[in-house]
XYZ file of C-alpha atoms in Angstrom:
429
model
C -6.460 47.321 26.591
C -4.022 46.803 23.668
C -3.256 43.329 22.026
C 0.245 43.696 23.103
C -0.203 43.954 26.706
C -0.405 40.318 26.763
C 1.890 39.304 23.799
C -0.651 37.434 21.609
C 0.704 34.280 19.892
C 3.977 35.341 18.688
C 6.074 32.832 20.449
C 4.034 30.058 19.186
C 6.052 29.190 15.887
C 4.838 26.792 13.364
C 6.665 25.759 9.879
C 5.143 24.471 6.615
C 6.041 22.145 3.956
C 6.171 22.784 0.364
C 2.555 21.552 -0.108
C 1.152 24.018 2.733
C 0.900 21.488 5.477
C 2.205 22.603 8.932
C 5.133 20.972 10.227
C 4.941 19.800 13.665
C 7.227 21.227 16.509
C 8.705 18.906 19.414
C 5.564 17.369 21.283
C 7.549 16.456 23.984
C 8.148 19.599 26.448
C 7.969 18.019 30.101
C 7.565 21.548 31.948
C 5.008 22.873 29.694
C 2.374 20.639 31.539
C 2.638 22.224 34.984
C 1.177 25.808 35.555
C 3.646 28.549 35.738
C 1.592 30.720 37.932
C -0.742 29.098 40.446
C -1.660 31.628 42.967
C -2.727 34.721 40.606
C -6.207 34.143 39.757
C -7.875 36.438 42.105
C -10.480 39.099 41.573
C -9.458 42.868 41.066
C -10.443 43.998 44.511
C -8.790 41.303 46.231
C -5.446 42.427 44.603
C -6.164 46.010 45.610
C -6.872 44.902 49.456
C -3.560 43.069 49.283
C -1.562 45.738 47.845
C -2.699 48.374 50.026
C -2.881 48.088 53.862
C -6.378 48.531 55.561
C -5.222 51.456 57.376
C -4.943 53.507 53.973
C -8.396 52.630 53.052
C -10.061 53.908 56.178
C -12.411 56.876 55.696
C -10.166 59.086 57.745
C -6.747 57.872 56.058
C -8.282 57.458 52.315
C -5.963 58.104 49.458
C -6.570 58.553 45.796
C -6.334 55.746 42.935
C -5.890 57.102 39.797
C -8.094 55.752 37.111
C -5.331 54.207 34.810
C -3.951 52.488 37.592
C -7.361 50.770 38.561
C -7.868 50.097 34.886
C -4.462 48.346 34.459
C -4.919 46.178 37.570
C -8.498 45.110 36.437
C -7.401 44.315 32.880
C -4.315 42.485 34.304
C -6.692 40.389 36.705
C -8.849 39.777 33.693
C -5.803 38.591 31.685
C -4.827 36.097 34.364
C -4.822 32.403 32.656
C -6.337 29.575 34.892
C -3.910 26.548 33.820
C -6.588 23.899 34.888
C -9.163 25.647 32.208
C -6.499 25.469 29.304
C -5.469 21.878 30.476
C -9.230 21.176 30.404
C -9.744 22.285 26.842
C -6.490 20.759 25.559
C -7.702 17.286 26.955
C -10.991 17.783 25.529
C -9.322 18.179 22.174
C -7.154 15.201 22.395
C -10.017 12.926 23.875
C -11.960 13.672 20.266
C -8.951 12.825 18.394
C -8.206 9.628 20.385
C -11.686 8.686 19.954
C -11.410 9.202 16.144
C -8.241 7.000 16.065
C -9.595 4.352 18.177
C -13.051 4.437 16.078
C -10.770 3.986 12.751
C -8.575 1.122 14.317
C -11.727 -0.750 15.764
C -13.237 -0.699 12.177
C -11.944 -3.776 10.208
C -11.840 -4.196 6.654
C -14.908 -6.504 5.843
C -14.457 -9.339 3.592
C -17.045 -12.283 2.845
C -16.969 -15.280 0.956
C -20.116 -14.286 -1.858
C -20.371 -16.681 -4.776
C -18.808 -15.893 -8.156
C -19.809 -12.488 -9.939
C -21.312 -11.004 -6.587
C -17.867 -10.667 -4.743
C -16.540 -7.560 -6.132
C -19.839 -5.531 -5.735
C -20.674 -6.753 -2.445
C -17.015 -5.981 -1.129
C -16.908 -2.570 -2.476
C -20.351 -1.913 -1.077
C -19.173 -2.751 2.438
C -15.810 -0.738 1.922
C -17.891 2.354 0.918
C -20.553 2.053 3.714
C -17.517 1.397 6.184
C -15.710 4.463 5.113
C -18.916 6.312 5.434
C -19.662 5.485 8.805
C -16.170 6.011 9.832
C -16.403 9.984 8.434
C -19.806 10.468 10.205
C -18.539 9.114 13.481
C -15.462 11.478 13.385
C -17.781 14.509 12.111
C -19.982 13.874 15.251
C -17.070 13.814 17.663
C -15.895 17.052 16.274
C -18.937 18.867 16.202
C -19.292 17.687 19.876
C -16.005 19.079 20.787
C -16.692 22.359 18.948
C -19.952 22.516 20.813
C -18.271 22.162 24.100
C -15.570 25.099 23.124
C -18.720 27.080 22.270
C -20.164 26.593 25.539
C -16.677 27.622 27.173
C -16.653 30.709 24.980
C -20.155 31.773 26.435
C -19.092 31.248 29.988
C -16.022 33.228 29.339
C -17.943 36.233 27.916
C -20.487 36.097 30.886
C -17.165 36.399 33.118
C -16.003 39.321 31.297
C -19.154 41.110 31.716
C -18.951 40.555 35.269
C -15.507 41.935 35.353
C -16.759 44.711 33.420
C -19.271 45.503 36.402
C -16.870 45.199 38.694
C -14.479 47.559 37.024
C -17.526 50.106 37.030
C -17.933 49.436 40.621
C -14.653 49.896 41.449
C -14.199 53.147 39.299
C -17.058 54.791 41.072
C -15.541 53.726 44.401
C -12.215 55.169 43.147
C -14.200 58.547 42.414
C -15.442 58.683 46.147
C -12.140 57.725 47.389
C -10.206 60.458 45.088
C -12.709 63.102 46.434
C -12.198 62.212 49.868
C -8.550 62.382 49.126
C -8.722 65.717 47.814
C -10.304 66.962 50.987
C -7.444 65.476 53.140
C -4.553 65.824 50.922
C -2.689 68.276 52.769
C -2.788 66.325 55.898
C -2.035 62.876 54.340
C 1.330 63.597 52.422
C 3.167 60.786 54.339
C 0.302 58.443 53.510
C 0.603 59.648 49.700
C 4.153 58.741 49.840
C 3.528 55.496 51.382
C 0.862 54.736 48.463
C 3.234 55.508 45.663
C 5.633 53.170 47.146
C 2.922 50.677 47.267
C 1.819 51.682 43.902
C 5.473 50.791 42.169
C 5.566 47.497 43.992
C 2.116 46.787 42.843
C 2.875 47.387 39.117
C 6.036 45.345 39.289
C 3.954 42.460 40.586
C 1.740 42.898 37.892
C 4.502 43.228 35.369
C 5.926 40.125 36.447
C 2.296 38.363 36.446
C 1.952 39.205 32.934
C 5.223 38.049 31.606
C 4.621 34.744 33.254
C 1.285 34.126 31.982
C 2.404 35.423 28.740
C 5.377 32.590 28.556
C 2.826 30.204 29.913
C -0.032 30.771 27.376
C 2.843 30.673 24.571
C 4.240 27.402 25.503
C 0.906 25.824 25.821
C -0.558 27.082 22.484
C 3.016 25.794 20.757
C 2.911 22.453 22.809
C -0.850 21.832 21.575
C -0.391 22.728 17.869
C 2.420 20.034 17.950
C 0.358 17.435 19.422
C -2.626 18.368 17.039
C -0.178 18.346 13.676
C 1.248 14.925 15.007
C -1.949 13.265 15.410
C -3.443 14.409 11.988
C -0.285 13.163 10.343
C -0.555 9.849 12.098
C -4.339 9.416 11.145
C -3.563 10.371 7.896
C -0.717 7.675 7.286
C -2.880 4.961 9.060
C -6.083 5.940 6.743
C -3.548 5.762 3.525
C -2.256 2.395 4.342
C -5.652 0.819 5.162
C -6.787 2.310 1.494
C -3.821 0.486 0.041
C -4.402 -2.688 1.847
C -8.034 -2.815 0.818
C -7.206 -1.872 -3.043
C -4.538 -4.595 -3.212
C -6.768 -7.158 -1.466
C -9.791 -6.320 -3.836
C -7.456 -6.341 -6.883
C -6.270 -9.825 -5.942
C -9.863 -11.121 -5.573
C -10.807 -9.796 -8.977
C -7.807 -11.490 -10.724
C -8.732 -14.871 -9.145
C -12.476 -14.140 -10.297
C -11.473 -13.463 -13.899
C -9.116 -16.572 -13.937
C -11.987 -18.718 -12.517
C -14.604 -17.504 -14.864
C -12.029 -17.862 -17.895
C -11.227 -21.532 -16.551
C -15.192 -22.048 -16.493
C -15.860 -20.947 -20.010
C -12.992 -23.265 -21.427
C -14.573 -26.098 -19.740
C -17.954 -25.372 -21.212
C -16.167 -24.997 -24.440
C -14.544 -28.367 -24.460
C -17.883 -30.166 -23.052
C -19.899 -28.679 -25.957
C -17.177 -29.907 -28.431
C -17.494 -33.324 -27.159
C -21.358 -33.278 -27.092
C -21.241 -32.307 -30.707
C -18.791 -34.739 -32.006
C -20.879 -37.542 -30.185
C -23.797 -36.118 -31.930
C -22.108 -36.282 -35.483
C -20.851 -39.727 -34.983
C -24.626 -40.822 -34.333
C -25.706 -38.950 -37.183
C -23.548 -40.513 -39.442
C -24.136 -44.070 -38.218
C -27.514 -43.534 -38.386
C -27.491 -42.189 -42.131
C -25.045 -44.890 -43.086
C -27.636 -47.784 -41.668
C -30.418 -46.090 -43.520
C -28.663 -45.845 -46.722
C -27.506 -49.510 -46.302
C -31.014 -50.591 -45.731
C -32.453 -48.800 -48.846
C -29.749 -50.575 -50.996
C -30.508 -54.017 -49.522
C -34.349 -53.687 -50.165
C -33.854 -52.183 -53.756
C -31.583 -55.441 -54.468
C -33.973 -57.848 -52.938
C -36.747 -56.333 -55.216
C -34.826 -56.452 -58.249
C -33.892 -59.876 -57.715
C -37.517 -60.923 -57.076
C -38.371 -59.246 -60.280
C -35.736 -60.820 -62.310
C -36.589 -64.389 -60.899
C -40.454 -63.774 -61.699
C -39.377 -62.512 -65.439
C -37.016 -65.766 -66.037
C -39.838 -68.095 -64.638
C -42.240 -66.414 -66.830
C -40.166 -66.677 -69.905
C -39.052 -70.256 -69.016
C -42.610 -71.478 -68.617
C -43.743 -69.942 -71.711
C -40.995 -71.227 -74.011
C -40.884 -74.676 -72.109
C -43.169 -76.606 -74.618
C -41.517 -75.210 -77.782
C -37.855 -75.129 -77.160
C -36.760 -76.576 -73.886
C -33.045 -76.225 -74.833
C -33.161 -73.096 -76.264
C -34.852 -71.774 -73.142
C -32.250 -73.399 -70.946
C -29.639 -71.801 -72.841
C -31.471 -68.271 -73.004
C -32.006 -68.944 -69.190
C -28.556 -69.637 -68.460
C -27.366 -66.575 -70.779
C -30.158 -64.359 -69.306
C -28.797 -65.576 -65.468
C -25.313 -64.527 -66.751
C -26.539 -61.171 -67.958
C -28.525 -60.706 -64.828
C -25.452 -61.357 -62.977
C -23.431 -58.666 -64.789
C -26.224 -56.190 -64.505
C -26.502 -56.897 -60.604
C -22.829 -56.756 -60.398
C -22.678 -53.346 -62.395
C -25.957 -52.131 -60.488
C -24.255 -52.899 -56.982
C -21.156 -50.984 -58.151
C -23.142 -48.465 -59.244
C -25.018 -48.452 -55.791
C -21.621 -48.642 -54.145
C -20.151 -45.757 -55.697
C -23.452 -43.796 -55.055
C -23.121 -44.445 -51.516
C -19.734 -43.760 -51.200
C -20.289 -40.289 -52.959
C -23.075 -39.666 -50.344
C -21.002 -40.413 -47.318
C -18.060 -38.040 -48.597
C -20.664 -35.423 -49.225
C -22.188 -36.147 -45.673
C -18.556 -36.161 -43.937
C -17.740 -33.061 -45.687
C -21.051 -31.228 -44.653
C -20.562 -32.590 -40.907
C -16.853 -31.426 -40.860
C -18.086 -27.777 -42.506
C -21.071 -27.800 -39.817
C -18.272 -28.628 -37.069
C -15.733 -26.022 -38.158
C -18.505 -23.324 -38.497
C -20.023 -24.458 -34.916
C -16.755 -24.410 -33.353
C -15.888 -20.768 -34.793
C -19.104 -19.529 -33.777
C -18.471 -20.978 -30.161
C -14.926 -19.535 -30.114
C -16.212 -16.247 -31.068
C -18.944 -16.301 -28.296
C -16.584 -17.249 -25.647
C -14.072 -14.663 -26.707
C -16.845 -11.860 -26.921
C -18.153 -13.140 -23.387
C -14.701 -13.369 -22.081
C -14.014 -9.458 -23.378
C -17.461 -8.282 -21.876
C -16.847 -9.838 -18.537
C -12.889 -8.743 -18.375
C -14.125 -5.028 -19.509
C -16.882 -5.005 -16.936
C -14.494 -6.353 -14.059
C -11.746 -3.759 -15.202
C -14.555 -1.024 -15.268
C -15.952 -2.006 -11.669
C -12.416 -2.044 -10.465
C -11.284 1.349 -11.969
C -14.643 2.835 -10.454
C -14.130 1.513 -7.169
C -10.701 2.450 -7.003
C -11.447 6.291 -8.161
C -14.559 6.241 -5.890
C -11.982 5.332 -2.742
C -9.420 7.552 -4.053
C -11.923 10.526 -4.275
C -13.371 9.867 -0.967
C -10.229 9.471 0.718
C -8.969 12.986 -0.595
C -12.416 14.209 0.591
C -11.999 13.066 3.804
C -8.396 14.384 4.085
C -9.389 18.039 2.881
C -12.375 17.720 5.443
C -9.915 16.787 8.231
C -7.532 19.448 7.326
C -10.377 22.144 7.143
C -11.988 21.024 10.409
C -8.344 20.981 12.221
C -7.648 24.283 10.878
C -11.144 25.530 11.844
C -10.908 24.442 15.160
C -7.397 25.901 15.685
C -8.405 29.125 14.469
C -11.301 29.141 16.959
C -8.965 28.170 19.811
C -6.621 30.913 18.944
C -9.489 33.534 18.763
C -11.038 32.256 21.951
C -7.387 32.676 23.597
C -7.320 36.273 22.151
C -10.807 36.722 23.582
C -9.624 35.404 26.949
C -6.545 37.569 26.925
C-alpha cells in the first residue's frame, strides 16, 4: 500500500517562531471532536458480503474477484480510523499534561523562619528539592503516557497481523472462486455485468470512506498539535513566573539579613567602645591614686627625718648656745620649709608629667584599638557580604540552569512524544 493512499499528515500545518518553537494553531474547532464516519469500522469480509448479493457468491453463481480489488478492499478496511481509539489517546495525553500542571500548581514556594545566617541556605535547599521533586513527578507522568502508547502500538501490530492473515485467507478463497468462475464464465455473463456494476459502486464507496477518514485524521492531528503546544507554553510561562517570584523573595531576604548583620556589628562596636572607655577611666583613676599615696608617704617620711634631725641638733647644742640653737632651728625650719616647698613642686611637676604621659599612652592605645576594631569589623562585613553575594549568585545561577534544563527536557519529551504519535498514526494508516 502506498503512502499516498491515505494522505499522510500534510493537512496538519504548524508554524514556527524565530527561535525554533512551534506556533500553535487554533485549539477551538468545535466539529473536530465528533467522528466523521462512525459506521465504517468493519472487517473486510463483511464489506465484501455487503457489496455483493448472496446469490452471486453461491457455488452455482460464483464470479471472479480480481486480486487487486480484494487487496484494495482489505487495505482500505485496515486504514479505517476508529475515532474512539484516537479520542482515548488524545485524552490520555491531555490527562498527563493536566496532572503535570496540577502538580506544579499545588507545590507552594516553601518558606520558613530560620535564625539569622541559616535562612539563605535552608530556603535555597528547599527550593532545589521542590524543583527536583517536581521534575521527577513530571518525568514519571510522561513515562506512564509513553508506556500506554507502546501498549497500544503493540495492540495495533497484533490487529495488523490478524488482518494480514484474513487477507491471505481471502486471497485463497478468491483464487478458488476465480477457478469456479472460469469454468462457468460463458454461462454467467449477466452475473459478470452485475458484478462490474457492484464493483464500481463498491470502489466509489471505499473512495468516499478513505477521503472522510483522511479529513478526520488530519483535523484530529492538527487539533492535538495545537492543544499540546498551547499547554506547553502555559506551563513554561507559569514556571518562569514562579522562578522570578522565588528569586525576588530570596533577594529581599538576603538584603534584610545583610542589614541586620551590619546593624548588629555596629552595636557590638559601640558596646566595645563604651567598655574600653570605662576601663581607661578606671585605670587612670587607680594610677593617680597610687601616685598620690606614694607622694604622701614620701612627704611624711621626709618630715619625720627632718624633725628627728632638728631635735637631735637642738639637744646637742642646747647646753652650749641655746640662743644660737634657737636661731639655727628657726633658720633651719625656714630652710626646710623652702626645701619642702621645692620638693613638693618637683613632685607635683613629676606627677603632672606622668599624668600627661599616661593620658597620651591611653589615648594612643584607644586610637589603635579603635582602628583595629574598625578594620576587623570592615573585614568581617566585607567577607560576610561577599559570602552572601556569592551564595545568592550561585543560587540564581543554579535555578536558571535547572530551569533551562527543565524547559529543554520538556521540549524534547514533547517532540519525541509527537513524533511517536505521528509514526503510530502512519503505521495505523
